[in-house]
CSV table of C-alpha atoms and ligand atoms in Angstrom, one decimal:
chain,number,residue,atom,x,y,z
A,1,UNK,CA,0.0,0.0,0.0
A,2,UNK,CA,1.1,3.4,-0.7
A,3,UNK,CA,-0.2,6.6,0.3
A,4,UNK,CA,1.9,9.0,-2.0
A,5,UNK,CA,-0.8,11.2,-3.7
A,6,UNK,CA,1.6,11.2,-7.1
A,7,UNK,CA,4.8,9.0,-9.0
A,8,UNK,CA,7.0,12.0,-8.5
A,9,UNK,CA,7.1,12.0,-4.3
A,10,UNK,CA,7.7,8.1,-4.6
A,11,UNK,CA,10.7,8.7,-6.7
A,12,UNK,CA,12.1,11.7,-5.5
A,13,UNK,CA,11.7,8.9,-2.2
A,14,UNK,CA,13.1,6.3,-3.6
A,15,UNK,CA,16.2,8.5,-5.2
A,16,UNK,CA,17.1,10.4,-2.1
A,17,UNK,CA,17.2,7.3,-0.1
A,18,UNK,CA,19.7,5.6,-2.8
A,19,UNK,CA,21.3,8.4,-3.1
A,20,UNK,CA,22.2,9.0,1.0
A,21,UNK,CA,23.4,4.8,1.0
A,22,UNK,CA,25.1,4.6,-1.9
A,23,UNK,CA,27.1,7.9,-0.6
A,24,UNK,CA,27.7,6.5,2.4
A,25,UNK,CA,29.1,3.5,0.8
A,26,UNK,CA,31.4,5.9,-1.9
A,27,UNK,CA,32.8,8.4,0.8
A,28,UNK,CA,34.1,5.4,3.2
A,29,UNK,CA,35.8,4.1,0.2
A,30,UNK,CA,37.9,7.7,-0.2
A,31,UNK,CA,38.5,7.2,3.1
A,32,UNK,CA,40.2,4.0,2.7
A,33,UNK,CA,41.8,5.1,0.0
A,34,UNK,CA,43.2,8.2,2.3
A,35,UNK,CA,44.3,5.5,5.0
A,36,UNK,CA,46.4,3.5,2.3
A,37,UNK,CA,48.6,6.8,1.0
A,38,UNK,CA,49.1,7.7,5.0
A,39,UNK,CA,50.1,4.3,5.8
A,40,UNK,CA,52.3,4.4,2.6
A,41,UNK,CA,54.3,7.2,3.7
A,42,UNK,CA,54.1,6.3,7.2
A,43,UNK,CA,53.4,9.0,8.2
A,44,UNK,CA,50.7,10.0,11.2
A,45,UNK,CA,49.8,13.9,11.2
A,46,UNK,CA,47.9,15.9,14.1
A,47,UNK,CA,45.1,17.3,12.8
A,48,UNK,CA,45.4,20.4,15.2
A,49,UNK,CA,42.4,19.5,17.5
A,50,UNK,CA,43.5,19.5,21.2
A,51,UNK,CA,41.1,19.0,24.4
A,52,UNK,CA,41.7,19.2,27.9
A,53,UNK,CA,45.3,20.6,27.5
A,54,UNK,CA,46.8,17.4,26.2
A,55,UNK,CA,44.2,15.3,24.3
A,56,UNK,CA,45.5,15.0,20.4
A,57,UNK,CA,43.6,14.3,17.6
A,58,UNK,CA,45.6,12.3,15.2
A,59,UNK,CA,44.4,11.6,11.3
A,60,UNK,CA,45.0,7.3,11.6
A,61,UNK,CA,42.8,5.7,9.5
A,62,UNK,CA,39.6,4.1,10.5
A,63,UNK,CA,40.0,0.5,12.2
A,64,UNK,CA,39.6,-2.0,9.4
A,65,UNK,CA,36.7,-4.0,10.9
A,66,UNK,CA,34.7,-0.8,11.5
A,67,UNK,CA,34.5,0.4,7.8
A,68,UNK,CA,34.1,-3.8,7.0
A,69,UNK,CA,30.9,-3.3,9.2
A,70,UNK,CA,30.4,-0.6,7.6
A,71,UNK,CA,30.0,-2.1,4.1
A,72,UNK,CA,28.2,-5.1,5.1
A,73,UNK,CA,25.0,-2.6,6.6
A,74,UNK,CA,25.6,-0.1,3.3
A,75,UNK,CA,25.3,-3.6,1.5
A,76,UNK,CA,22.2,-5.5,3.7
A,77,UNK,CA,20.5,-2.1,2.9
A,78,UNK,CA,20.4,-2.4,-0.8
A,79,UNK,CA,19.8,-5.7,-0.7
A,80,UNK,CA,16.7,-5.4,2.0
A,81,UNK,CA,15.3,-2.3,-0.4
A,82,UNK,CA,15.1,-4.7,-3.5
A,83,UNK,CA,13.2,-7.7,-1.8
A,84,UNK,CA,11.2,-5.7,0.9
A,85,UNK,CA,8.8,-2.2,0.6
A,86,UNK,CA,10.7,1.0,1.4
A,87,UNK,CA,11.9,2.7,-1.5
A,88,UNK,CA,9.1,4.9,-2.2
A,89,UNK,CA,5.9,2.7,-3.2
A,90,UNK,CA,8.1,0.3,-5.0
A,91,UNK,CA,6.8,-3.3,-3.0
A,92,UNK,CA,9.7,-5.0,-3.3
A,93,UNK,CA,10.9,-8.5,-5.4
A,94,UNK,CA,9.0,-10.4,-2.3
A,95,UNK,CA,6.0,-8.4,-2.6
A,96,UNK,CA,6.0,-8.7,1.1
A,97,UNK,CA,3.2,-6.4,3.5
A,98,UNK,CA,1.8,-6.1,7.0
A,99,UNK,CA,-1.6,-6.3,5.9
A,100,UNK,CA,-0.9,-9.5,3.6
A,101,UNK,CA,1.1,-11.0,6.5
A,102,UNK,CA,-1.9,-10.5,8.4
A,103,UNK,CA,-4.7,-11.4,6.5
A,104,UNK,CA,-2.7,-14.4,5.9
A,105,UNK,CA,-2.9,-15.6,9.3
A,106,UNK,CA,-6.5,-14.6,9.8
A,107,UNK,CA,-7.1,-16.5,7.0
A,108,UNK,CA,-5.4,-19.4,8.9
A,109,UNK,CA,-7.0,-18.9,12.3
A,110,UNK,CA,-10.6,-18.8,10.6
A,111,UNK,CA,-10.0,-22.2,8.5
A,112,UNK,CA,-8.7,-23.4,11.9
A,113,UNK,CA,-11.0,-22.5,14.3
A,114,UNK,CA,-14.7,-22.1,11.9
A,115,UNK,CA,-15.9,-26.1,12.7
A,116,UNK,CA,-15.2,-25.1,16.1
A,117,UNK,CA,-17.3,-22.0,16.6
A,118,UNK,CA,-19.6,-23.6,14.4
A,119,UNK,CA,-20.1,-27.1,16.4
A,120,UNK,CA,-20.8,-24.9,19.3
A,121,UNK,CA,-22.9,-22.3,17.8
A,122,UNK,CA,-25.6,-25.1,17.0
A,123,UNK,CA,-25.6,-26.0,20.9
A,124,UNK,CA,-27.7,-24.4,23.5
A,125,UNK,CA,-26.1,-21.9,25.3
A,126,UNK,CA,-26.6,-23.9,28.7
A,127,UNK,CA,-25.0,-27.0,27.0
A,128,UNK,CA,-22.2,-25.0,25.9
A,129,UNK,CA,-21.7,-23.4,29.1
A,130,UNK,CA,-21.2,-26.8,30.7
A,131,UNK,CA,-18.6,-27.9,28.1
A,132,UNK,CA,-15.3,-27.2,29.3
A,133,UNK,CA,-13.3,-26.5,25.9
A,134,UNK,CA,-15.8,-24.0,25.3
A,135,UNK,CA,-15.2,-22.3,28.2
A,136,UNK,CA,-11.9,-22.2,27.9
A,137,UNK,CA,-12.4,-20.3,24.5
A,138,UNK,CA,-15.1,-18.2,25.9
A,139,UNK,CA,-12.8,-17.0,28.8
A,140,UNK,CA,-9.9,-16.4,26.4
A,141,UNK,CA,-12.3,-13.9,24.2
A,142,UNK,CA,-13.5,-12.4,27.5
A,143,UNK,CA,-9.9,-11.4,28.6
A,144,UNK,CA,-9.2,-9.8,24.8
A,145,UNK,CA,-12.6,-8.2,24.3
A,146,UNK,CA,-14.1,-7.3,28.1
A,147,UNK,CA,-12.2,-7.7,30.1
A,148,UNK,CA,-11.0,-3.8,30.0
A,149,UNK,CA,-14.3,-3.1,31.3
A,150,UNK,CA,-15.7,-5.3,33.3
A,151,UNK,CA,-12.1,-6.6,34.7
A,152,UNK,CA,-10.3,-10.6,34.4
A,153,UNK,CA,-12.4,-12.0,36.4
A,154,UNK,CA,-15.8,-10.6,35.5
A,155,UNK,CA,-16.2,-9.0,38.6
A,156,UNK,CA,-16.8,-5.2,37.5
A,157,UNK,CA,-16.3,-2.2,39.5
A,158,UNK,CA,-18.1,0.7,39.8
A,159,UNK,CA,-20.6,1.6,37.3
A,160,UNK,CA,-19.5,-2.0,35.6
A,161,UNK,CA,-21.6,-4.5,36.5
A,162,UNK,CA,-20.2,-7.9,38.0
A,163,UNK,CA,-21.3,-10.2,35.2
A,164,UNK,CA,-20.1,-13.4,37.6
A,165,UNK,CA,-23.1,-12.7,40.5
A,166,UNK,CA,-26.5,-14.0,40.3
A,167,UNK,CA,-27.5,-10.1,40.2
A,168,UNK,CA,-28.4,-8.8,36.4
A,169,UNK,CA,-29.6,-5.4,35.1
A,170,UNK,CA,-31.1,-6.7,31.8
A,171,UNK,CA,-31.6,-10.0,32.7
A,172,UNK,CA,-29.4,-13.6,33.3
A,173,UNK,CA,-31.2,-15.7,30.9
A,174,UNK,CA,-28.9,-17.1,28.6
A,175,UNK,CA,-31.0,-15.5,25.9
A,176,UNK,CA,-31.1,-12.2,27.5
A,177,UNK,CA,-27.3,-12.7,28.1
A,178,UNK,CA,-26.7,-12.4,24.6
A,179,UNK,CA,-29.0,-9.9,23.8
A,180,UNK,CA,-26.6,-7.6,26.0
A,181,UNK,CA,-23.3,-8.8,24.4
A,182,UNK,CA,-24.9,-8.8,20.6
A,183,UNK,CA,-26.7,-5.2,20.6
A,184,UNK,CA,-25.2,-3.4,23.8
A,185,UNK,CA,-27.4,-2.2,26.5
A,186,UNK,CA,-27.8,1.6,27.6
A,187,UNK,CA,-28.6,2.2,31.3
A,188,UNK,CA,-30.5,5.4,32.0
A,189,UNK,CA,-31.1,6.6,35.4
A,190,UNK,CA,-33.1,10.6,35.0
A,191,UNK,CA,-31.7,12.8,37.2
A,192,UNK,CA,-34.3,14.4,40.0
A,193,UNK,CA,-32.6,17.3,41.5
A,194,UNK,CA,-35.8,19.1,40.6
A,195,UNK,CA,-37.2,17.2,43.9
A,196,UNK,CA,-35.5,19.3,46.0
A,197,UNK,CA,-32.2,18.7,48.3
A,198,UNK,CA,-34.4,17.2,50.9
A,199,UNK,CA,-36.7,14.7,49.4
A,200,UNK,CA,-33.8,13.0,47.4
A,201,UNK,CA,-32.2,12.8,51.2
A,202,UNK,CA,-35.1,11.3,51.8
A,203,UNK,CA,-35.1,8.8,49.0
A,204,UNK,CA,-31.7,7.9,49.8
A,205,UNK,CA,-32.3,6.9,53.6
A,206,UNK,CA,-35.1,4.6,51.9
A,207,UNK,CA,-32.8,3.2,50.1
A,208,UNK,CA,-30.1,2.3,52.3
A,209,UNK,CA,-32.9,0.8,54.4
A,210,UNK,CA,-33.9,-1.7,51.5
A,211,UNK,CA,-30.3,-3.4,51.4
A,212,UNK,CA,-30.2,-6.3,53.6
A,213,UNK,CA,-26.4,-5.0,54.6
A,214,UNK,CA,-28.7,-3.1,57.6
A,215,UNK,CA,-27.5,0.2,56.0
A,216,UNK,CA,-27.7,3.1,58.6
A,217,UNK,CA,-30.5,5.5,57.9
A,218,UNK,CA,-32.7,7.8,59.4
A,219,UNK,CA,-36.6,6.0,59.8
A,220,UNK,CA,-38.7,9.4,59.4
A,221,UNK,CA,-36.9,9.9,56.7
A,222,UNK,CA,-37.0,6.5,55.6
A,223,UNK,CA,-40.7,6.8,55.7
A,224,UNK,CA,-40.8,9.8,53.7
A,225,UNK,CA,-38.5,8.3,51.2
A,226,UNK,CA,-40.5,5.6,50.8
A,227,UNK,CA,-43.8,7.7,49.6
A,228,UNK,CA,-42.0,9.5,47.3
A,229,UNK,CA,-40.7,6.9,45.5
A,230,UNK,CA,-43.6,5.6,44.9
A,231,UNK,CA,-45.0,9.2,44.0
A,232,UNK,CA,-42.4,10.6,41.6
A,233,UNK,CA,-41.7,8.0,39.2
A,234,UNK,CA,-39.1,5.7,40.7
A,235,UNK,CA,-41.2,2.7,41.2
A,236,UNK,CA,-41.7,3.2,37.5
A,237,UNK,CA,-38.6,1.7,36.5
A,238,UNK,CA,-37.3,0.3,39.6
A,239,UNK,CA,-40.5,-1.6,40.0
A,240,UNK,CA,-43.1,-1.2,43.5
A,241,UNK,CA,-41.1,-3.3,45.1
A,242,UNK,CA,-37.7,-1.9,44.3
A,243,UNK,CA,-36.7,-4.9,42.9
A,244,UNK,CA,-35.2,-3.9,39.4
A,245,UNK,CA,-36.9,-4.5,35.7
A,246,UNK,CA,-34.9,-6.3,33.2
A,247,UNK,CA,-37.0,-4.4,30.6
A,248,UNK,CA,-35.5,-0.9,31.1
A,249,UNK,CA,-32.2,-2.1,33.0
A,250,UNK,CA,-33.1,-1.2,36.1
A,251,UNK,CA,-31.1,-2.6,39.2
A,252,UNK,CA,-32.8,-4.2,42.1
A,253,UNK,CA,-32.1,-2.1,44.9
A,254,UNK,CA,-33.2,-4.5,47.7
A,255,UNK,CA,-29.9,-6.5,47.4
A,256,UNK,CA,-26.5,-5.8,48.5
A,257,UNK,CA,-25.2,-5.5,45.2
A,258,UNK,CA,-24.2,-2.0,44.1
A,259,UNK,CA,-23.2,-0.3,41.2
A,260,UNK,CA,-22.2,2.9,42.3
A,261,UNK,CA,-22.0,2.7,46.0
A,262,UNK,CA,-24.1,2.1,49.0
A,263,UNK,CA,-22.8,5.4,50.4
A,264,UNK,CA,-25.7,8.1,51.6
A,265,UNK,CA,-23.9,10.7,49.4
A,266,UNK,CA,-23.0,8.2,46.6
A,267,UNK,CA,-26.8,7.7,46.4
A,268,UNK,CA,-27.6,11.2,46.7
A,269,UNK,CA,-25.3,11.6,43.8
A,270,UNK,CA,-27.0,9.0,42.4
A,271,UNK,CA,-30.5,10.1,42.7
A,272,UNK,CA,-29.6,13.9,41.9
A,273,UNK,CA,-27.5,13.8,39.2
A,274,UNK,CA,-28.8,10.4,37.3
A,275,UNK,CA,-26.3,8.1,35.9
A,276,UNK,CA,-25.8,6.4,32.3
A,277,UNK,CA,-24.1,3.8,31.3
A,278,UNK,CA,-23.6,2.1,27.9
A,279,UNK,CA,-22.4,-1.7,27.0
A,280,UNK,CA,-21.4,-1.5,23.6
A,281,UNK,CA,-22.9,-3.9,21.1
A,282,UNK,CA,-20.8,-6.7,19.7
A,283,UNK,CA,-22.6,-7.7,16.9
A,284,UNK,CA,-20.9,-6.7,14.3
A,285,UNK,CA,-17.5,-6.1,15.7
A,286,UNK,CA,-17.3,-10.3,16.6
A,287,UNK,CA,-20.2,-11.9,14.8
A,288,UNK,CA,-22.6,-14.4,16.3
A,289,UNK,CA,-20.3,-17.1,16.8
A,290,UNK,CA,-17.9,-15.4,19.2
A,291,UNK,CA,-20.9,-14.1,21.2
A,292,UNK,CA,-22.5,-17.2,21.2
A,293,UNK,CA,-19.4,-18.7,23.0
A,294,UNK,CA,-19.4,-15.6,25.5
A,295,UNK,CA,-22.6,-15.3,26.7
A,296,UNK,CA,-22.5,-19.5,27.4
A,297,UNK,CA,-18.8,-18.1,29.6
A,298,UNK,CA,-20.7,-15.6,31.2
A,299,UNK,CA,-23.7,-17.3,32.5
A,300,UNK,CA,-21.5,-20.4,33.2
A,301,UNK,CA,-19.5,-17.7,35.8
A,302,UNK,CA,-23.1,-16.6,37.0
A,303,UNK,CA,-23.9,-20.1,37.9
A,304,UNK,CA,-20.7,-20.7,39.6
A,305,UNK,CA,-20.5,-17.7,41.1
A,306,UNK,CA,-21.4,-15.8,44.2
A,307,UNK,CA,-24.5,-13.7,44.9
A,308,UNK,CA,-22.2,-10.8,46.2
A,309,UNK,CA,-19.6,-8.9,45.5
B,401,HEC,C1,-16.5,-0.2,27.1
B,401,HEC,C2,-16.8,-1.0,28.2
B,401,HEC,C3,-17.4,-2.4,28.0
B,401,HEC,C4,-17.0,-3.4,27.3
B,401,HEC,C5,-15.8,-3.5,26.3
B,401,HEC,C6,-17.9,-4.5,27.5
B,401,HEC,N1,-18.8,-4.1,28.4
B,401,HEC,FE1,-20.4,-5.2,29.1
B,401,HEC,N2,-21.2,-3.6,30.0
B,401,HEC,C7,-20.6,-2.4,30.1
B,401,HEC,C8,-21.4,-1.5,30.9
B,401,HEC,C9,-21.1,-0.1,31.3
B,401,HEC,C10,-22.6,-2.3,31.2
B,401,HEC,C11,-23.8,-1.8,32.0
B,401,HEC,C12,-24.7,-1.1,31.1
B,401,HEC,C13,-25.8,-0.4,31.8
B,401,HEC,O1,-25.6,0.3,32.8
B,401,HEC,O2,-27.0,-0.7,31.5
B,401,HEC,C14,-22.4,-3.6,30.7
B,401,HEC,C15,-23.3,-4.6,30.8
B,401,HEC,C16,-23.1,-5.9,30.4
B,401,HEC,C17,-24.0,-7.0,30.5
B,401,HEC,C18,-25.4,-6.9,31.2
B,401,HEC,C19,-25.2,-7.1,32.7
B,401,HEC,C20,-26.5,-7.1,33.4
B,401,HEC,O3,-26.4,-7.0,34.7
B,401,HEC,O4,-27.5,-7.3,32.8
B,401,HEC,C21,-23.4,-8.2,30.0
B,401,HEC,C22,-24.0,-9.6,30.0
B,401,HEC,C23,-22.1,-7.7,29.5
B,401,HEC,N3,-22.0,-6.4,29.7
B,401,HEC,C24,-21.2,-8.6,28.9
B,401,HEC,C25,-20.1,-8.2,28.2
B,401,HEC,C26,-19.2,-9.0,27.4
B,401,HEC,C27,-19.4,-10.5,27.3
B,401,HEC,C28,-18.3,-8.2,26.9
B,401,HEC,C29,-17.2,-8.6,25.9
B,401,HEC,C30,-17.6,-9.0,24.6
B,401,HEC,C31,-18.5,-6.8,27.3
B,401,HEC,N4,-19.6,-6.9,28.2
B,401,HEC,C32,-17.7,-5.8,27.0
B,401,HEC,C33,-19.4,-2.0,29.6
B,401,HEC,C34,-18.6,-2.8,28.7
B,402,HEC,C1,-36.3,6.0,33.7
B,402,HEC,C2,-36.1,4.9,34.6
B,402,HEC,C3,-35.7,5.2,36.0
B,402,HEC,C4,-36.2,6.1,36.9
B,402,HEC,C5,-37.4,7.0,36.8
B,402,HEC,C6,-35.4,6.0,38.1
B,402,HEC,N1,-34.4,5.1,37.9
B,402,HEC,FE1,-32.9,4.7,39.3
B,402,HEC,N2,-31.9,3.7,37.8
B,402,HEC,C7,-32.4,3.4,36.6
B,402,HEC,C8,-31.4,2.7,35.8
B,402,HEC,C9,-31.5,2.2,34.4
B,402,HEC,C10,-30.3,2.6,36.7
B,402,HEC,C11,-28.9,1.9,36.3
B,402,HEC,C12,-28.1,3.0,35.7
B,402,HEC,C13,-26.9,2.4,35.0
B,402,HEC,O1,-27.0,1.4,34.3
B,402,HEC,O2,-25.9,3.1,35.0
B,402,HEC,C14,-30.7,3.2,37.9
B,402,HEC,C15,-29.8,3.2,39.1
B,402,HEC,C16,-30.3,3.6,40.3
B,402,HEC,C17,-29.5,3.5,41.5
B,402,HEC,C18,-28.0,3.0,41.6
B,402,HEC,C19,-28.0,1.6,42.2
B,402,HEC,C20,-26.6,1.0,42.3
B,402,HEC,O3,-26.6,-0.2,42.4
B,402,HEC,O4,-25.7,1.8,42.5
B,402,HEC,C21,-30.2,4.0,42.5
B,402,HEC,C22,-29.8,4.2,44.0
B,402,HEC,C23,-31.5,4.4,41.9
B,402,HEC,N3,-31.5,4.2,40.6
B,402,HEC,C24,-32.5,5.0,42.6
B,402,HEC,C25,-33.6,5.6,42.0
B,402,HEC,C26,-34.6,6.5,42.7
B,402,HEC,C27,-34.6,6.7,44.2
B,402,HEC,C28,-35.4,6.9,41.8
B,402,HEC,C29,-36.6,7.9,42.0
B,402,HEC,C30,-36.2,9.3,42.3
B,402,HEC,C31,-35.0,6.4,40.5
B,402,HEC,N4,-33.9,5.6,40.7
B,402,HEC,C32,-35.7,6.6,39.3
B,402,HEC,C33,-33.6,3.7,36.0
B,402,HEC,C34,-34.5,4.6,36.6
């Protein structure tokens, strides 16, 4: 590939860079040729440099092995340039590239692995989850492909959900699993400020006195908390029982599972200022296959795993 917009950059290039090694390679052979007249005549001269009072500079020729290495790299250059890309767009004899190289291997990998993905893609996700090849494969996608969000081992951290507890947003289905990985899921939370400082103070307490951790809170406020969020739209999305609906990715907020923080002024922050997440969708970017393999990793964590954090 070349990305020289006309012939004339590519050879003006290409000539300059001939130009500088072949030069190198002609000016070390004067050189030589200046060694073999002063070693003639015997002759050593000063060339009239002198540092720190007594340090000479003398014109002896360069060592021989030195202008030998020399030659050999002004050589290996010429002969790299002719088989491999670098003078100007000229490809080179091998017709060698990066991209070739790499569409090569991918080529490779897909012949290699294709039966594989597509044995298990024909399998329920629940019977894949319980193979352990597959989940060898799955885990090794999830470390190149998730793992940056939702950390090695699944766990999360804040405002990334754990995907390896029994607690889900969206929903832990193995269906509803892939739904998240395949078209991403976007997590909105409104902001409420407009309540006023006290009522979401209020909310909050209520809150914290859902979790089962026995949260400290206030009960009159509590109380209040708990009318409101019945009044102002909360138990809209989070359900009347505070529970969560998979439907709109609301979390259950009766658990001790958090995703921001169980703190009162996380919550408050929480409740003011809204949150919103986003789990981008992998369709495209891995293909069914791959997804199919992840989702059967991720629920096989979720079954093995532990309901807390
Ligand atoms: C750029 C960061 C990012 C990457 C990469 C990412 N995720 Fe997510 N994921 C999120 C966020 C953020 C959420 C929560 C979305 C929300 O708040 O609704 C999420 C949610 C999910 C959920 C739903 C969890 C629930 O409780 O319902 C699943 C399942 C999931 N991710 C799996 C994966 C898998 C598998 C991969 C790798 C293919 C992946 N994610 C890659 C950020 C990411
Ligand atoms: C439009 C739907 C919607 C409404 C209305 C709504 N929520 Fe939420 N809430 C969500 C979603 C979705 C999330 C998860 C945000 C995310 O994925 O980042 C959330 C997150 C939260 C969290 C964070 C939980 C955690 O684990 O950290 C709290 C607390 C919360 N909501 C409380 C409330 C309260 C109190 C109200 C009423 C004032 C309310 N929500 C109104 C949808 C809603």
């Amino acid at each position: 590939m070349s990305d020289f917009v006309s012939g004339f950059w590519s050879a003006y290039v290409a000539l300059i860079t001939l130009v500088s090694i072949v030069g190198c390679g002609v000016f070390l052979w004067f050189q030589g040729k200046a060694r073999a007249t002063a070693a003639a005549t015997g002759t050593v001269e000063t060339m009239g440099h002198v540092w720190d009072e007594t340090l000479e500079e003398y014109n002896n020729p360069l060592p021989r092995w030195w202008s030998w290495l020399f030659y050999i790299t002004v050589f290996f250059a010429l002969g790299y340039l002719a088989v491999y890309p670098g003078l100007g767009a000229y490809q080179g004899a091998f017709g060698w590239s990066s991209k070739g190289q790499y569409d090569g291997e991918m080529k490779q990998a897909e012949a290699q692995y294709a039966p594989i993905f597509a044995k298990f893609a024909q399998q329920e996700v629940k019977a894949v989850a319980a193979d352990p090849e597959a989940r060898k494969m799955g885990e090794r996608l999830f470390l190149t492909y998730c793992a940056q969000c939702h950390g090695s081992d699944a766990r999360g951290a804040k405002g990334f959900p754990n995907l390896a507890d029994k607690d889900w947003q969206w929903g832990g289905e193995p269906e509803q699993i892939k739904t998240s990985i395949l078209e991403g899921r976007q997590g909105v939370m409104p902001p409420h400020a407009h309540l006023g400082a006290e009522t979401v103070k209020d909310l909050a307490h209520f809150v914290r006195s859902l979790s089962p951790d026995k949260l400290a809170h206030d009960s009159a406020r509590a109380a209040r908390g708990k009318e409101a969020f019945a009044t102002v739209g909360c138990a809209g999305c989070h359900g009347p029982d505070a529970k969560g609906m998979a439907a709109v990715g609301s979390p259950n907020l009766t658990d001790s599972t958090w995703l921001y923080g169980s703190s009162e002024a996380t919550i408050i922050e929480t409740i003011g200022k809204g949150r919103s997440n986003k789990m981008p969708a992998h369709k495209e970017f891995l293909g069914e296959a791959k997804v199919h393999l992840l989702a059967a990793y991720v629920y096989g964590l979720s079954q093995g795993g532990t309901e807390k954090k």
